[in-house]
Amino acid sequence: MSVKPIREHTGKSLLARWLGEYSKGKHSYANPGVLVSPEVLNKTGGQTWDTILDENPWLKTTKLVAKPDQLIKRRGKAGLIAVNKTFEEAKDWVMERMCKEQKIETVTGQLTHFLIEPLIPHKQEEEFYICMLSHRYYDELLFYHEGGVDVGDVDSKAEKMHLPTGEAMTEAAVITKLLSKVPAGKQANLASFIVSLFAFYRDLHFAYLEINPLVMLEDNTVVPLDMAAKIDETANFLCAQKWGPIDWPPPFGRDAFPEEALIRDMDGKTGASLKLTILNDRGRVWTMVAGGGASVVYADTVADYGWGHELANYGEYSGAPSTEETFMYAKTLLSLMMKSKHPDGKFLIIGGGIANFTDVAATFTGLIKALEFYAADIKEHKIGIWIRRAGPNYVEGLRKVKVASDKLGLNIKVYGPETHITAVVPMALGLIAPLPEPDLSEACGPPVRKMVPNPGSKPSTQKPLPPATKHTIVTATPETTSIVYGMQNRAVQGMLDFDFMCKRKKPSVEAMIFPFSGNHYVKFYWGTEEILMPVYTTNAEAVKKHPKVTVFINFASFRSVYETSMEAMTHPSIKTVAIIAEGVPEQQTRELVQVAEERGVGMIGPATVGGIKPGCLRIGNTGGMLDNIVMSRLYRPGSVAYVSKSGGMSNELNNIVCRNSDGVFEGVAIGGDRYPGSRFLDHFLRYQDDAGAKMLLLLGEVGGMDEYDLIDAVKSGRITKPIVAWCVGTCASCFATEVQFGHAGAQARGDEETAAAKNKAMKDAGFHVPDSFDKLPEMVGQVYIQLVEEGVIVEQHEGETPQVPMDYTWAKKLGMVRKPANFISSIADDRGEELTYCGVTISDVFAKEMGIGGVLSLLWFRRQLPPTCTKFIEMILMVTADHGPAVSGAHNTIVTARAGKDLVSALCSGLLTIGPRFGGALDDAAKMFSQALDSGVSPKVGPRFGGALDDAAKMFTEALDSGVSPKDFIEKMKKTNQLIMGIGHRIKSLANPDQRVEIIKDYAKKHFKTTPVLDFALEVEQLTTRKRANLILNVDGCIAVSFVDMIRRAAPSRGRSVVSALCSGLLTIGPRFGGALDDAAKMFSQALDSGVSPKDFIENMKKTNQLIMGIGHRIKSLANPDQRVELIKDYAKKHFKTTPVLDFALEVEQLTTRKRANLILNVDGCIAVSFVDMIRSCGAFTREECDDLMSFGCLNGLFVLGRSIGFIGHYLDQLRLKQPLYRHPWDDITYIQELAGSGGS
């Protein structure tokens, strides 16, 4: 995201909406006009001329002005403004031009949007010119007392006023500095308007606002006639409500393609970065590049080799996109390539820098899917595909592509980091012979470079070093330590591995900060040993307990990084702050820069990967994974110090430097924003004053003026060391329209800010500037050899490459190790795209309407039982749901609840009373009766369901199986003094039967093929009731024997009772597992009821350091949704009268997923808010009753009830699999033996 231009109508509409508030009612702007779109060509469309008139009746009563509203400059000179027209005349004028091609200067495009507004009669002397624009340290106002199309060069003519960042504007200052040539009678009113306009400009995060002319009428009304404006899109999270919906139009001359909209929509739903701009849809050269900086470099190289006119697109896919996202991105590109043929074919260049953490093999799996989809078309269109990629698992990725290429006959050429990043471009274009493809049997190791012959053989050309000066950024040493804000475990582990590889004596990270949990410890590796890292909830506590820390590495999101960085800079011990987040609004960055410089704090970022000083410190993920650290020899210092705008390209610079010199001395990525916290000059001055840095390297880019500060320092003699430099973005000259490159600051605001102008200026100043980025490695090598020959650099023999153990998780992913699983489960699997029950996806469970009985049959028996059986299971659940408050289980539950315990505790209290004397004689009854009926068969009993139901089932089954008659069975039980489980009821009898028994008995007789155990039990009943009328087959016995008849061949279960196992599982339910339902329901419903907006709700939760319950998932995202959530959400939307709480939660999700893709509404949250909507909208409860139900914990009760089915399923599964006693492996436990406070962890 970046500063983007808006339509004139958008800017005027915002001014009309807010001017009154910012001027406290003194000024107003009533009519911003009406925007006419191509919909008017369709009489049945959304916007017609009739609807325009209905909504804007003033169009019929006033003279009008009409003009295109498509970011077109100098419309008046192009004859594109119609003045003093009636409505019909304006309408005809617009319709004559709507969707027609128009050439304006050198650009041809379609006119699609027009602004019609009232004509404001005025005199020439009432016109003024005003412009507001932002700079690093101040906002600038330009004012001229004349306005209109012939105002001329306002930069040289206008009065100027510089307002330092954060300083208030006064009317007196405006009059003094800007309005000296304005008639005195108009000055006060005009100054008041300008002050109000500036407040509007600053508060709504404009970066540029020009009004020409600005008219001040005789009655002192001020009206903007023509406006051009740009807004900082990154401030959306601050200004979305004030902005309202904004249409971000493409530049005139570049059509908006539906494929661009598709990728933009995907980008909004993922944490990855997906960008696509179509430059020439008939072009021959297409690129698919990973990384913002790399995407510009590839486009530059195509243009620098003379193929800019054939460059078809610009874009990137980066930030670890998923396999599916990569597939869709590649498929979209290939579909665009197929729209037209070229007799000489086309080229698809797939490239990228060396990735930090993106799994190249995973993304290439998506690419291969797209290649398979279009294989025939690729060959038909003669598309040559060239790939250069590096980063985690790149060898496996390239190997997979090569196998697919051979299989599909595509002849794809693949290269890794042994090849320069852009070397595939001239190879693809046929300008040089293809290099041999690399051996993909193993990853590329460190380069073996021969030492330069004849060192010190030439006289030195180095100038004397000037005196050193003080620097805000403190150069790291082997003793420098840091605090990391945010739970960035991977980054911290990477820093510690780097430290260990560099042979630091202690870790460079002393502590972490995470405000959303209490103080605790996190485990990390120091080599092969584990250490504990303290985690604090506040900056103040962390800094107080670690006073020697000087570096603050801030991984906070763009929403909160401003506040956390400001707070960090209040602590005198913090000397350097690194801000990793992208998307920080420019105004906030400028304020951070101001405070940092006032307090002498060095700042790196925003939008940076960090920096690296071999042997001393690695900030965050700089340098990528360990294999890249080794490959680029970043574990020991070299002689070349670099600064790059791009974080992704810093890995490439490490690679270039390592292969063409003795390595990196220090490298910093200052970030791609327009106003980075530290500039090129800040770091190059440090390098100049550091004896270890012998040679300097700069990678700048289009946009900004920071390179010129460096040029001045070289010209003045302050910097004397040789600098190799290149600014990316040279391809901009090939584009007819303005293009926003990958970084927010990569856009020229004038000729001086173009990459070509900067490269020329640096070359003229004595920098070593190659002809293109593709020649940069060669230039680095030439300068390095010269310094060695002059004796400035003294080469050292390469020592032994250090080794750091590979993490088990990554080694397993690479297929290098294997480990036996500690657990086996055959009933459920949540690893894939969708949860499955015994192989059946959760969506199929609902599609096939399996119900509770079907789910239970899958989880307990690993079978899809027929509907008659699943219905019988549901009948059992219904008839055993409760038996009044007097029984022991209910009694215990009631007593526990009245003691103030939670739902789960009360439930377990009741469950633990289930046994032979309460809960039914099911197992024993089933065993008895079936054994008595069947003869000569070894006992086979049904699954043990808990309490005496298992005993009843066992008893009747064994009786049936033994072949004994009902009479002999009773006699045998009598002689052995055993009760017949499942026989007897306190009050029911044959004359007064238990209706539950009748229902179950009738169902079994009607639906089961045979009921021998039930029949046997009923014969026993006939005998026992002769003794006493209430010795009937009771509900437990009836369930037991009927269930045995239903699944007669089920295997026996042994081990601890299911009740004990179930309670053990239930007692784990709490806020961290399953127990979020009640809290989520309470949070979202209270927020909705209070009237707070979703944005303010999130802000309030953040300020109070509270997690939003029901938000967040380990792996799921908007692009990869949890099907359980989708099912519940769809059902609620379809069947509930209203869903305001669900809608509110989904609005929250839209905001949280902008921070991280997996911060979605999870299944707990979706159940919670949907349940609230259900009970509120069903009409059965008052609002007070609804609130009571929520406070009682009924939602957690639903979770407990549902999850109990799964817990019992796992219990049965472990017995079925005959799993032994579990003992946790000792190597998975960190043992701490030091006494607390003795200096250990």
Short mmCIF file of N, CA, C and O in Angstrom, two decimals, residues 303 344 559 695 706:
data_model
loop_
_atom_site.label_atom_id
_atom_site.label_comp_id
_atom_site.label_asym_id
_atom_site.label_seq_id
_atom_site.Cartn_x
_atom_site.Cartn_y
_atom_site.Cartn_z
N ALA A 303 13.69 -4.05 -19.40
CA ALA A 303 13.73 -2.74 -20.07
C ALA A 303 15.15 -2.36 -20.46
O ALA A 303 15.39 -1.84 -21.57
N ASP A 344 6.39 -15.37 -32.94
CA ASP A 344 7.69 -15.74 -32.39
C ASP A 344 7.60 -16.26 -30.96
O ASP A 344 8.62 -16.48 -30.31
N ARG A 559 -0.87 -1.39 13.03
CA ARG A 559 -1.86 -0.68 13.82
C ARG A 559 -1.29 -0.19 15.16
O ARG A 559 -1.71 0.83 15.68
N MET A 695 34.67 -1.00 1.48
CA MET A 695 33.99 -0.76 0.21
C MET A 695 32.49 -0.69 0.48
O MET A 695 31.97 -1.46 1.29
N ASP A 706 16.77 10.78 -1.13
CA ASP A 706 17.83 10.44 -0.18
C ASP A 706 19.17 10.17 -0.85
O ASP A 706 20.23 10.40 -0.25
#
